[in-house]
XYZ file of C-alpha atoms in Angstrom:
248
model
C 20.936 28.420 -26.154
C 20.437 25.288 -24.265
C 18.760 25.669 -20.622
C 20.403 23.680 -18.051
C 19.443 23.489 -14.248
C 21.992 22.899 -11.622
C 21.354 20.799 -8.510
C 21.023 24.230 -6.079
C 18.384 25.798 -8.017
C 16.607 22.065 -7.891
C 16.904 22.310 -4.043
C 15.977 26.215 -3.954
C 12.885 25.175 -5.619
C 12.148 22.618 -3.219
C 12.765 24.556 -0.321
C 10.788 27.543 -1.799
C 7.423 25.114 -2.137
C 8.605 22.842 1.058
C 4.924 24.061 2.650
C 3.199 22.001 -0.547
C 5.353 18.522 -0.014
C 4.547 18.718 3.711
C 0.786 19.068 3.312
C 0.369 16.661 0.399
C 2.602 14.533 2.356
C 0.728 14.875 5.695
C -2.844 14.484 3.962
C -1.690 11.187 2.478
C -0.492 10.059 5.600
C -3.398 11.283 7.133
C -6.399 9.715 4.990
C -4.259 6.585 4.836
C -4.559 6.215 8.810
C -8.073 6.738 8.859
C -8.823 4.419 6.108
C -6.502 1.743 7.650
C -7.859 2.025 11.324
C -11.336 3.253 10.818
C -12.880 2.333 7.065
C -11.268 -0.864 6.133
C -12.940 -4.009 7.416
C -10.628 -6.594 9.037
C -10.052 -9.715 7.412
C -8.885 -12.856 9.422
C -7.372 -15.880 7.324
C -7.255 -19.797 8.755
C -6.155 -22.837 6.785
C -6.020 -26.245 6.951
C -3.880 -29.051 5.228
C -4.660 -32.189 3.183
C -2.133 -35.064 2.577
C -2.871 -36.709 -0.569
C -1.428 -40.338 -0.103
C -0.837 -43.591 -1.815
C -4.254 -44.899 -2.934
C -4.989 -47.967 -0.603
C -3.747 -51.376 -2.579
C -2.101 -54.216 -1.597
C 1.508 -52.732 -2.378
C 3.211 -52.363 1.225
C 5.372 -49.299 0.139
C 5.164 -46.691 -1.878
C 6.946 -46.749 -5.359
C 8.149 -43.831 -7.251
C 5.656 -44.069 -9.999
C 2.599 -43.896 -7.442
C 4.008 -40.744 -5.796
C 4.544 -39.220 -9.339
C 0.756 -39.958 -10.249
C -0.331 -38.113 -6.776
C 1.700 -35.276 -7.563
C 0.077 -34.692 -11.094
C -3.494 -35.437 -9.646
C -2.862 -32.225 -7.305
C -4.122 -29.785 -9.636
C -7.255 -32.094 -10.450
C -7.854 -31.864 -6.627
C -7.392 -28.048 -6.437
C -10.512 -27.757 -8.637
C -12.442 -30.391 -7.372
C -12.374 -28.337 -4.221
C -13.615 -25.149 -5.026
C -16.040 -26.797 -7.415
C -19.932 -26.443 -6.955
C -20.643 -30.087 -6.312
C -18.312 -29.785 -3.022
C -19.244 -25.928 -2.109
C -22.463 -26.749 -2.603
C -22.643 -29.536 0.382
C -20.135 -26.837 2.310
C -22.729 -24.235 1.832
C -25.147 -26.898 3.437
C -23.215 -28.022 5.871
C -22.311 -24.701 6.967
C -26.168 -23.324 6.842
C -24.928 -20.136 5.614
C -26.829 -17.829 3.253
C -23.596 -17.041 0.880
C -23.621 -17.926 -2.376
C -21.464 -20.437 -4.030
C -19.829 -17.227 -5.420
C -19.068 -15.905 -2.303
C -17.569 -19.265 -1.146
C -15.625 -19.643 -3.924
C -13.858 -16.034 -3.450
C -13.025 -16.809 0.254
C -11.285 -20.065 -0.226
C -7.726 -20.381 -1.958
C -6.446 -23.978 -2.841
C -2.648 -24.463 -2.967
C -0.132 -27.108 -2.656
C 3.301 -27.396 -1.425
C 6.036 -27.391 -3.878
C 7.239 -31.151 -4.705
C 5.032 -32.472 -2.022
C 1.803 -34.148 -1.519
C 0.339 -31.574 0.845
C -2.738 -29.091 0.107
C -3.500 -26.243 1.899
C -6.803 -24.467 1.638
C -6.625 -21.389 3.080
C -9.998 -18.951 3.958
C -10.312 -15.246 4.275
C -13.208 -13.684 6.485
C -14.180 -10.872 8.318
C -15.214 -13.570 11.210
C -12.056 -15.201 12.336
C -14.453 -18.301 13.699
C -16.418 -18.063 10.201
C -12.784 -18.640 8.221
C -12.077 -21.654 10.218
C -15.384 -23.184 10.085
C -15.224 -23.207 6.246
C -11.981 -24.390 6.054
C -12.736 -27.171 8.213
C -16.022 -27.816 6.366
C -14.420 -27.660 2.864
C -11.611 -30.253 4.199
C -14.034 -32.717 5.530
C -16.761 -32.479 2.589
C -13.450 -32.806 0.053
C -12.210 -36.016 1.803
C -15.896 -37.742 2.300
C -16.767 -36.800 -1.306
C -13.671 -37.661 -3.422
C -14.514 -41.563 -2.724
C -17.531 -41.123 -4.588
C -16.098 -38.551 -7.074
C -13.039 -40.151 -8.109
C -13.034 -43.579 -6.632
C -10.134 -43.162 -4.235
C -9.499 -42.799 -0.864
C -6.339 -41.237 -0.324
C -6.703 -38.166 1.404
C -6.180 -37.623 5.081
C -6.085 -33.738 7.087
C -3.099 -33.225 8.736
C -3.939 -30.226 10.732
C -7.456 -28.534 11.360
C -8.014 -24.966 11.050
C -8.424 -23.089 14.511
C -8.606 -19.366 16.029
C -6.238 -18.341 18.336
C -7.096 -16.656 21.491
C -6.250 -13.368 20.155
C -6.681 -13.522 16.656
C -4.493 -10.817 14.144
C -5.767 -9.568 11.002
C -3.943 -10.249 7.663
C -5.390 -7.309 6.336
C -5.173 -4.505 6.434
C -1.963 -3.734 7.673
C -2.002 0.193 9.002
C 1.603 0.531 9.132
C 2.651 -0.713 6.185
C -0.063 1.350 4.238
C 0.995 4.584 5.960
C 4.711 3.694 5.397
C 3.076 3.630 1.282
C 1.197 6.578 1.723
C 4.170 8.777 3.006
C 6.024 7.280 0.045
C 3.644 8.134 -2.449
C 2.616 11.571 -0.550
C 6.435 12.610 -1.100
C 6.618 12.068 -4.714
C 3.380 13.778 -5.359
C 4.298 16.691 -3.468
C 7.921 16.932 -5.201
C 6.596 16.157 -8.680
C 3.769 18.826 -8.069
C 6.624 21.477 -6.759
C 8.933 20.956 -9.844
C 5.886 21.259 -12.080
C 4.776 24.680 -10.532
C 8.565 25.642 -10.898
C 9.040 24.561 -14.390
C 5.294 26.392 -15.278
C 6.391 29.746 -13.342
C 7.590 32.331 -15.974
C 7.686 35.364 -14.291
C 11.194 37.112 -13.931
C 12.837 36.953 -10.885
C 16.638 38.423 -11.177
C 18.811 39.752 -13.522
C 19.544 36.240 -14.309
C 16.501 35.462 -15.525
C 16.711 38.323 -17.948
C 19.932 36.962 -19.202
C 18.587 33.620 -20.039
C 15.524 34.685 -21.747
C 16.776 37.517 -23.918
C 20.474 35.943 -24.212
C 22.067 39.169 -23.629
C 24.049 40.572 -20.678
C 22.806 42.964 -18.320
C 24.555 46.481 -18.418
C 22.948 47.505 -15.385
C 20.335 47.203 -12.764
C 18.127 49.637 -10.801
C 17.907 48.561 -7.412
C 15.044 49.383 -4.636
C 16.268 51.258 -1.744
C 13.684 50.894 1.340
C 13.839 53.538 3.903
C 14.690 52.979 6.980
C 12.111 53.809 9.389
C 14.455 54.339 12.464
C 16.886 56.658 10.386
C 13.706 59.104 9.100
C 12.558 59.264 13.057
C 15.970 60.277 13.707
C 15.940 62.703 10.937
C 12.459 63.983 11.745
C 13.648 64.585 16.006
C 16.649 66.537 14.519
C 14.365 68.772 12.506
C 12.000 69.298 15.567
C 15.148 69.886 17.660
C 16.633 72.596 15.392
C 13.247 74.518 15.254
C 12.628 74.609 19.280
C 16.485 75.878 18.820
C 15.887 78.415 16.521
C 12.643 79.491 18.491
C 14.627 80.012 21.076
C 16.990 82.306 19.960
C 14.218 84.824 18.609
């Protein structure tokens, strides 16, 4: 016999174990909030932009071939910016104790789509250090690219600056809490269904019919004594006893 589960039974299973679902959800939200606000270190971001323009020559205007060449060089510049040759000089100019690997991990280089603009983005726990790393990297690259590739076609469009009230880019507490809420609900509902599936106890006549695949002919009900009725019967008995005693 194929066993089917109705939506009513599903809702009853969720309602029966609603406290488990709410407990898991609350715990997930609480842990996420504590981690986001008190444990995780805020990370700030700062960026600067470089323009890869036409190399200096005697031609007065741009031509498509030169622009295409500059666009193809963007990937090369991305690699050069994060190379040890550049980062070693950045480390020296900053006077920091960070290793080349740590600097490399903080720096992200990307190019705008179909443009000759390079963006140097730096993430750090200190917003001022993030801006210093971005600006120093841009300056060192602009200075050293003349020697490395024998070109002078890099200009700084915008320098990194720190706002009066810098806001961290991560963690995002509200987003983390929302994700924890959804994950907690899913985990609670899943656990509730799992417990319901593993529960093999017989609770009513329908469970017996499903197990034995036989109709139930009768059932013995449990009659609980009403405390109020029993008290009244005792009072009547006491009254009858007093009446009989008075007649004697």
